[in-house]
Tab-separated table of C-alpha atoms in Angstrom:
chain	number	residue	atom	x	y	z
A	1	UNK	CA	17.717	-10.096	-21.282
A	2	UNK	CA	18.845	-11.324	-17.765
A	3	UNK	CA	18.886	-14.994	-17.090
A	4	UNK	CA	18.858	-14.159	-13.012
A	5	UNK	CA	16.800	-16.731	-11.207
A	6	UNK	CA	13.689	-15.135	-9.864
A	7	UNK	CA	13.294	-15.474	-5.896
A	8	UNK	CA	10.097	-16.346	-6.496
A	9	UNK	CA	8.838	-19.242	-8.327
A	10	UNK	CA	5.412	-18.856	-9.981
A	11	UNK	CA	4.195	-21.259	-12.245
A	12	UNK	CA	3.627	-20.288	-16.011
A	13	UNK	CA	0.244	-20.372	-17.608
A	14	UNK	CA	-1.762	-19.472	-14.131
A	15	UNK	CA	-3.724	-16.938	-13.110
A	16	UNK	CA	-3.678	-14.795	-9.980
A	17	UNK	CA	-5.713	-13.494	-7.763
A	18	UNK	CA	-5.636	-9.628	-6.730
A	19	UNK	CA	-7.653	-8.102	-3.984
A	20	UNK	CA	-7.723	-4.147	-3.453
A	21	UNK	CA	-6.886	-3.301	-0.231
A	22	UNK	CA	-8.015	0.736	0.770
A	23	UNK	CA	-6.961	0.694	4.581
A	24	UNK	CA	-6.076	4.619	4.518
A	25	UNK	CA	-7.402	7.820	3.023
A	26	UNK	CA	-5.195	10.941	3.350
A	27	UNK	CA	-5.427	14.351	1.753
A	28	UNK	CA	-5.444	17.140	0.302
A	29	UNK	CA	-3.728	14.596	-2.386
A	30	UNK	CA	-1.274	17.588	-3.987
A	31	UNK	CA	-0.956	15.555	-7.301
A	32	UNK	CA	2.367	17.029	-8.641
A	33	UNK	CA	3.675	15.267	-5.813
A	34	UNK	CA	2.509	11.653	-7.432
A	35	UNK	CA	2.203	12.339	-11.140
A	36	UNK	CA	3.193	14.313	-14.149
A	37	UNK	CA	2.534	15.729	-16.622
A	38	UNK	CA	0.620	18.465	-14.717
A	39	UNK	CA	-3.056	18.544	-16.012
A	40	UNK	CA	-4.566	22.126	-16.372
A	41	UNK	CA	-6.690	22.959	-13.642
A	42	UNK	CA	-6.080	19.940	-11.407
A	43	UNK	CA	-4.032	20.242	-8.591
A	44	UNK	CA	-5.582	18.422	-5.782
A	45	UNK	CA	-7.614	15.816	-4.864
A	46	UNK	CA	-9.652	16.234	-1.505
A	47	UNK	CA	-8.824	13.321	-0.133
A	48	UNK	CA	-6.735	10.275	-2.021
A	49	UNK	CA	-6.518	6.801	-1.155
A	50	UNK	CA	-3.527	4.110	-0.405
A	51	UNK	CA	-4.340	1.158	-1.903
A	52	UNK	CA	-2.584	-1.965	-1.198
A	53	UNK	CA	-3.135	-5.229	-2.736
A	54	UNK	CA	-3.383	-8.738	-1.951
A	55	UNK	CA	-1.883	-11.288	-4.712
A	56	UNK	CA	-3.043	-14.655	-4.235
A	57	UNK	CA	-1.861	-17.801	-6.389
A	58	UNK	CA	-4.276	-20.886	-6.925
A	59	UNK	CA	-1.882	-22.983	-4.653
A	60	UNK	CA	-2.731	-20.853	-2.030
A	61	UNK	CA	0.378	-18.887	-1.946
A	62	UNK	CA	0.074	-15.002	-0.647
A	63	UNK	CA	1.780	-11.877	-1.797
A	64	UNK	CA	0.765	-8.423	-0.204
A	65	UNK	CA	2.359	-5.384	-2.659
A	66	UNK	CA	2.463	-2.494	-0.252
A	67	UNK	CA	1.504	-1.889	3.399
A	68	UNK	CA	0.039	1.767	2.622
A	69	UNK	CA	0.436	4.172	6.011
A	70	UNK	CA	0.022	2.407	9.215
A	71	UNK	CA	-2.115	3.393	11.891
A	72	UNK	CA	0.933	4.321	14.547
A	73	UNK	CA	1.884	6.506	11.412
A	74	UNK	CA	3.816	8.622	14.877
A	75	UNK	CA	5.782	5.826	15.607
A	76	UNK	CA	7.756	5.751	12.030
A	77	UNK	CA	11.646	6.102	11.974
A	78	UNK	CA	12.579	9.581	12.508
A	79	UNK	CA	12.929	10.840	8.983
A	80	UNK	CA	9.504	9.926	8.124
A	81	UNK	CA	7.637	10.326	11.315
A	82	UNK	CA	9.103	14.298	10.710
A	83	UNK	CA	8.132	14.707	7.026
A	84	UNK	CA	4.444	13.181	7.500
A	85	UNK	CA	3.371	16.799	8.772
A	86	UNK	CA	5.055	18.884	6.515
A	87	UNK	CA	2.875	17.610	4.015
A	88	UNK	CA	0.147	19.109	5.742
A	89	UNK	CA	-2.298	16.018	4.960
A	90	UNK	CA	-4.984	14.913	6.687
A	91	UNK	CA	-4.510	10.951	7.198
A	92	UNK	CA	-7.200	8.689	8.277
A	93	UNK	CA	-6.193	5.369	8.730
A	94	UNK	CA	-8.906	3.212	10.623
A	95	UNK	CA	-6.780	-0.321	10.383
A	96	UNK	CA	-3.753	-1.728	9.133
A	97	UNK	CA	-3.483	-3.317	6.004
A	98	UNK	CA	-2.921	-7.218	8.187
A	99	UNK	CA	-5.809	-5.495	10.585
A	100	UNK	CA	-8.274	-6.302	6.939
A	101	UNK	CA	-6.712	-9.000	6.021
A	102	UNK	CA	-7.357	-10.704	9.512
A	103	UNK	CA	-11.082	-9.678	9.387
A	104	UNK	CA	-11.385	-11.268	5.933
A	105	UNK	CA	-9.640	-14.494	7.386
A	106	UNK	CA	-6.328	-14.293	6.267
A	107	UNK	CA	-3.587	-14.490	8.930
A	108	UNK	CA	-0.140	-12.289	8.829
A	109	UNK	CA	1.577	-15.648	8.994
A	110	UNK	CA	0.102	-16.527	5.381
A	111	UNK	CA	1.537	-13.924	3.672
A	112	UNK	CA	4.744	-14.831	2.148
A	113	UNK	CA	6.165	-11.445	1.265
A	114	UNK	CA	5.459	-7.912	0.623
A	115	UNK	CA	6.488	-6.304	-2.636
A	116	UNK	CA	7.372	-2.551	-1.984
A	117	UNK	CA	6.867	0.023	-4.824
C-alpha cells in the first residue's frame, strides 16, 4: 500500500454530501461505446444522460467530479470539437454544470476542485 500524502485532506469518520447534477442529455447513447459486456438485444439508449456530481463536506468544503459537456460544446479544442459529430449524437445541453450550481446558490468560486473521471 502507498503511504503518498493525499492532496486532499478529508477528515476520517465524516460523512459527505453528494448532489446529482444532470445538466446534459445526448443520444442515441451507442452503449458499446460506455460499457461491456454487450447485453443481448441492447444496443442503444434513446437518449443518455451526463451526470455530474457535487461532493460537499460538513465544513463546507466543495468538490464537483465532472463538468459533463458544456454548452459551447463548438468551442472545444480541436480534437474534440471534430469528434463530437462523428458520433452522430444529438446533445442537448440547456446550462452548464456552474450555470446549476449558481441557480441553487452555490458560486464557481466555492468549489475547490473538480475530480475528472
Amino acid at each position: 500500500m502507498s503511504t503518498a500524502k493525499l492532496p486532499i485532506k478529508i477528515p476520517a469518520g465524516e460523512c459527505i454530501s453528494v448532489k446529482l447534477i444532470n445538466a446534459v442529455n445526448f443520444g442515441p447513447a451507442i452503449l458499446d461505446r460506455f460499457m461491456a459486456p454487450p447485453v443481448p438485444g441492447l444496443d442503444r439508449f434513446k437518449d443518455c444522460p451526463s451526470f455530474s456530481f457535487l461532493l460537499e463536506h460538513p465544513s463546507g468544503r466543495k468538490l464537483v467530479w465532472d463538468l459533463g459537456i458544456r454548452k459551447d460544446y463548438n468551442n472545444y479544442a480541436p480534437t474534440i470539437r471534430d469528434y463530437l459529430p462523428t458520433t452522430n449524437y444529438t446533445i442537448d445541453v440547456q446550462f452548464d454544470v456552474v450555470d446549476v450550481l449558481k441557480q441553487h446558490g452555490i458560486r464557481g468560486s466555492d468549489i475547490e476542485g473538480v475530480i475528472w473521471r
